[in-house]
Short mmCIF file of C-alpha atoms and ligand atoms in Angstrom, two decimals:
data_model
loop_
_atom_site.label_atom_id
_atom_site.label_comp_id
_atom_site.label_asym_id
_atom_site.label_seq_id
_atom_site.Cartn_x
_atom_site.Cartn_y
_atom_site.Cartn_z
CA MET R 1 -17.92 1.84 15.61
CA ASP R 2 -15.38 4.24 13.89
CA LEU R 3 -13.78 3.38 10.65
CA LEU R 4 -10.42 2.40 12.20
CA SER R 5 -12.10 -0.08 14.62
CA THR R 6 -14.23 -1.55 11.90
CA LEU R 7 -11.14 -2.05 9.66
CA ARG R 8 -9.16 -3.66 12.59
CA HIS R 9 -12.05 -6.06 12.99
CA LYS R 10 -12.05 -6.89 9.28
CA LEU R 11 -8.33 -7.71 9.35
CA GLU R 12 -8.60 -10.24 12.18
CA GLY R 13 -7.26 -13.59 11.25
CA VAL R 14 -6.32 -12.86 7.60
CA ASP R 15 -2.91 -13.08 6.05
CA PHE R 16 -0.89 -10.00 5.03
CA ALA R 17 -1.93 -10.12 1.27
CA GLN R 18 -5.58 -10.34 2.24
CA ALA R 19 -5.21 -7.58 4.77
CA LEU R 20 -3.88 -5.28 2.07
CA GLN R 21 -6.66 -6.11 -0.33
CA ARG R 22 -9.33 -5.67 2.35
CA THR R 23 -7.83 -2.40 3.48
CA VAL R 24 -7.76 -0.80 0.04
CA SER R 25 -11.29 -1.84 -0.80
CA PHE R 26 -12.56 -0.83 2.66
CA LEU R 27 -10.99 2.62 2.38
CA ARG R 28 -12.35 3.18 -1.13
CA GLN R 29 -15.86 2.00 -0.28
CA ASN R 30 -16.12 4.01 3.02
CA VAL R 31 -14.45 7.34 2.15
CA PRO R 32 -16.14 9.18 -0.70
CA HIS R 33 -13.09 11.38 -1.58
CA TYR R 34 -10.82 8.32 -1.82
CA THR R 35 -11.23 7.67 -5.54
CA TRP R 36 -8.29 5.23 -6.11
CA VAL R 37 -6.52 3.44 -3.23
CA GLY R 38 -3.29 1.42 -3.54
CA VAL R 39 -0.64 -0.10 -1.39
CA TYR R 40 2.94 -0.32 -2.70
CA LEU R 41 5.60 -2.47 -0.95
CA LEU R 42 9.27 -1.68 -1.01
CA GLU R 43 11.43 -4.17 -2.91
CA GLY R 44 15.03 -3.09 -2.98
CA THR R 45 15.04 0.30 -4.65
CA GLU R 46 11.50 0.06 -6.07
CA LEU R 47 7.91 0.36 -4.89
CA VAL R 48 5.83 -2.53 -6.20
CA LEU R 49 2.06 -2.32 -6.29
CA ALA R 50 0.64 -5.00 -4.01
CA ALA R 51 -3.10 -4.21 -3.81
CA TRP R 52 -5.45 -1.60 -5.25
CA ASP R 53 -9.08 -0.71 -5.59
CA GLY R 54 -10.47 1.90 -7.96
CA PRO R 55 -12.11 2.54 -11.27
CA GLU R 56 -9.09 1.37 -13.30
CA ALA R 57 -5.65 -0.18 -13.08
CA THR R 58 -2.55 1.98 -12.99
CA GLN R 59 0.39 1.53 -15.40
CA HIS R 60 2.70 2.48 -12.54
CA VAL R 61 3.11 -0.94 -10.97
CA ARG R 62 6.80 -0.41 -10.13
CA ILE R 63 8.00 3.04 -9.07
CA PRO R 64 11.72 3.73 -8.24
CA ILE R 65 12.42 5.40 -4.91
CA GLY R 66 12.65 9.16 -5.67
CA LYS R 67 10.24 9.13 -8.69
CA GLY R 68 6.77 10.68 -8.38
CA ILE R 69 5.02 11.49 -5.15
CA CYS R 70 5.27 7.85 -4.07
CA GLY R 71 8.91 7.72 -4.54
CA LEU R 72 9.31 11.07 -2.76
CA ALA R 73 7.40 9.81 0.36
CA ALA R 74 9.57 6.68 0.40
CA ARG R 75 12.81 8.57 0.05
CA GLU R 76 11.87 11.19 2.69
CA GLN R 77 10.11 8.66 4.82
CA ARG R 78 7.15 10.97 5.56
CA THR R 79 3.52 11.51 4.54
CA VAL R 80 3.18 13.67 1.44
CA ILE R 81 0.04 15.55 0.57
CA VAL R 82 -0.29 17.22 -2.79
CA GLY R 83 -3.40 19.45 -3.01
CA ASP R 84 -3.11 20.18 -6.73
CA VAL R 85 -1.30 17.46 -8.78
CA THR R 86 -1.39 19.61 -11.93
CA SER R 87 0.93 22.17 -10.43
CA ASP R 88 3.42 19.68 -8.93
CA PRO R 89 6.12 18.60 -11.42
CA ARG R 90 6.99 15.60 -9.25
CA TYR R 91 3.61 13.99 -9.87
CA LEU R 92 3.53 10.87 -12.03
CA ALA R 93 0.26 11.00 -13.85
CA CYS R 94 -1.86 7.86 -13.57
CA PHE R 95 -5.53 8.86 -14.08
CA PRO R 96 -7.06 11.84 -15.92
CA TYR R 97 -9.48 12.56 -13.06
CA THR R 98 -6.91 12.82 -10.25
CA LYS R 99 -6.80 16.20 -8.68
CA SER R 100 -5.03 15.61 -5.37
CA GLU R 101 -3.00 12.80 -3.79
CA ILE R 102 -1.80 11.60 -0.38
CA VAL R 103 1.03 8.97 0.16
CA VAL R 104 1.52 7.62 3.67
CA PRO R 105 4.53 5.41 4.61
CA ILE R 106 3.97 2.06 6.26
CA TRP R 107 6.47 1.34 9.07
CA LYS R 108 7.73 -1.90 10.56
CA ASP R 109 10.43 -1.89 13.27
CA SER R 110 11.62 1.61 12.34
CA GLN R 111 11.86 0.79 8.59
CA VAL R 112 9.58 1.95 5.80
CA ILE R 113 8.26 -1.21 4.18
CA GLY R 114 5.74 0.31 1.88
CA GLU R 115 3.03 3.01 1.57
CA ILE R 116 -0.59 3.71 1.08
CA ASP R 117 -1.30 5.88 -2.04
CA ILE R 118 -4.61 7.56 -2.45
CA ASP R 119 -5.79 9.68 -5.47
CA SER R 120 -8.88 11.94 -5.29
CA ASP R 121 -10.93 13.32 -8.11
CA ARG R 122 -11.41 16.45 -5.83
CA PRO R 123 -8.78 19.15 -5.55
CA GLN R 124 -7.35 19.74 -2.03
CA ALA R 125 -9.16 16.62 -0.76
CA PHE R 126 -6.76 15.60 1.88
CA THR R 127 -6.52 17.28 5.34
CA GLU R 128 -4.77 16.61 8.54
CA ARG R 129 -7.62 14.35 9.49
CA ASP R 130 -6.87 12.15 6.50
CA ARG R 131 -3.20 12.08 7.48
CA GLU R 132 -3.91 11.06 11.08
CA PHE R 133 -6.45 8.47 10.00
CA LEU R 134 -4.22 7.01 7.35
CA GLU R 135 -1.12 6.93 9.42
CA GLN R 136 -3.19 4.79 11.90
CA VAL R 137 -4.30 2.51 9.06
CA ALA R 138 -0.60 2.25 8.01
CA ALA R 139 0.31 1.26 11.61
CA LEU R 140 -2.39 -1.54 11.42
CA LEU R 141 -0.74 -2.85 8.21
CA GLY R 142 2.78 -2.54 9.59
CA GLU R 143 1.87 -4.68 12.64
CA ARG R 144 0.73 -7.43 10.27
CA TYR R 145 3.79 -7.38 7.96
CA GLY R 146 6.27 -10.18 7.85
N1 SME Y 1 0.72 9.47 -8.82
C1 SME Y 1 1.71 8.60 -8.24
C2 SME Y 1 1.96 7.38 -9.05
C3 SME Y 1 1.04 6.30 -8.70
S1 SME Y 1 -0.54 6.45 -9.21
O1 SME Y 1 -1.21 7.59 -8.49
C4 SME Y 1 -1.41 5.14 -8.85
C5 SME Y 1 3.00 9.36 -8.05
O2 SME Y 1 3.15 10.57 -8.36
O3 SME Y 1 3.95 8.82 -7.45
#
């Protein structure tokens, strides 16, 4: 079974909060270049950390729209890939090991309701394959929201 089908199976019959936690843990455990995986949900003008899995907690548990790569993806409502975080002034530093990052919006009924944020300890870790895969994961979560 491919990763997306396995994840879909794991989310059957669980509530939204559990679905978020299972998703971040599943992604981190199954994709070696996903070092830290989180989901932020939009609350008013802020992104609030709802679930995460990784070596350590982030201090960025609330991020205003427009701040950081997370805030950029929310404001522009699109997936953002940063291949080298050290050369991107918009990046909000969380972990010393992070080299690259991807942020993928989660949609529900044509509205962005949150996003998947993944840090990698490898530079240029994220490709179009990651984007396609994670946009499908985001769609699974969007279906379960609300
Ligand atoms: N680096 C993110 C902040 C969140 S941490 O990666 C968990 C950003 O630039 O928005």
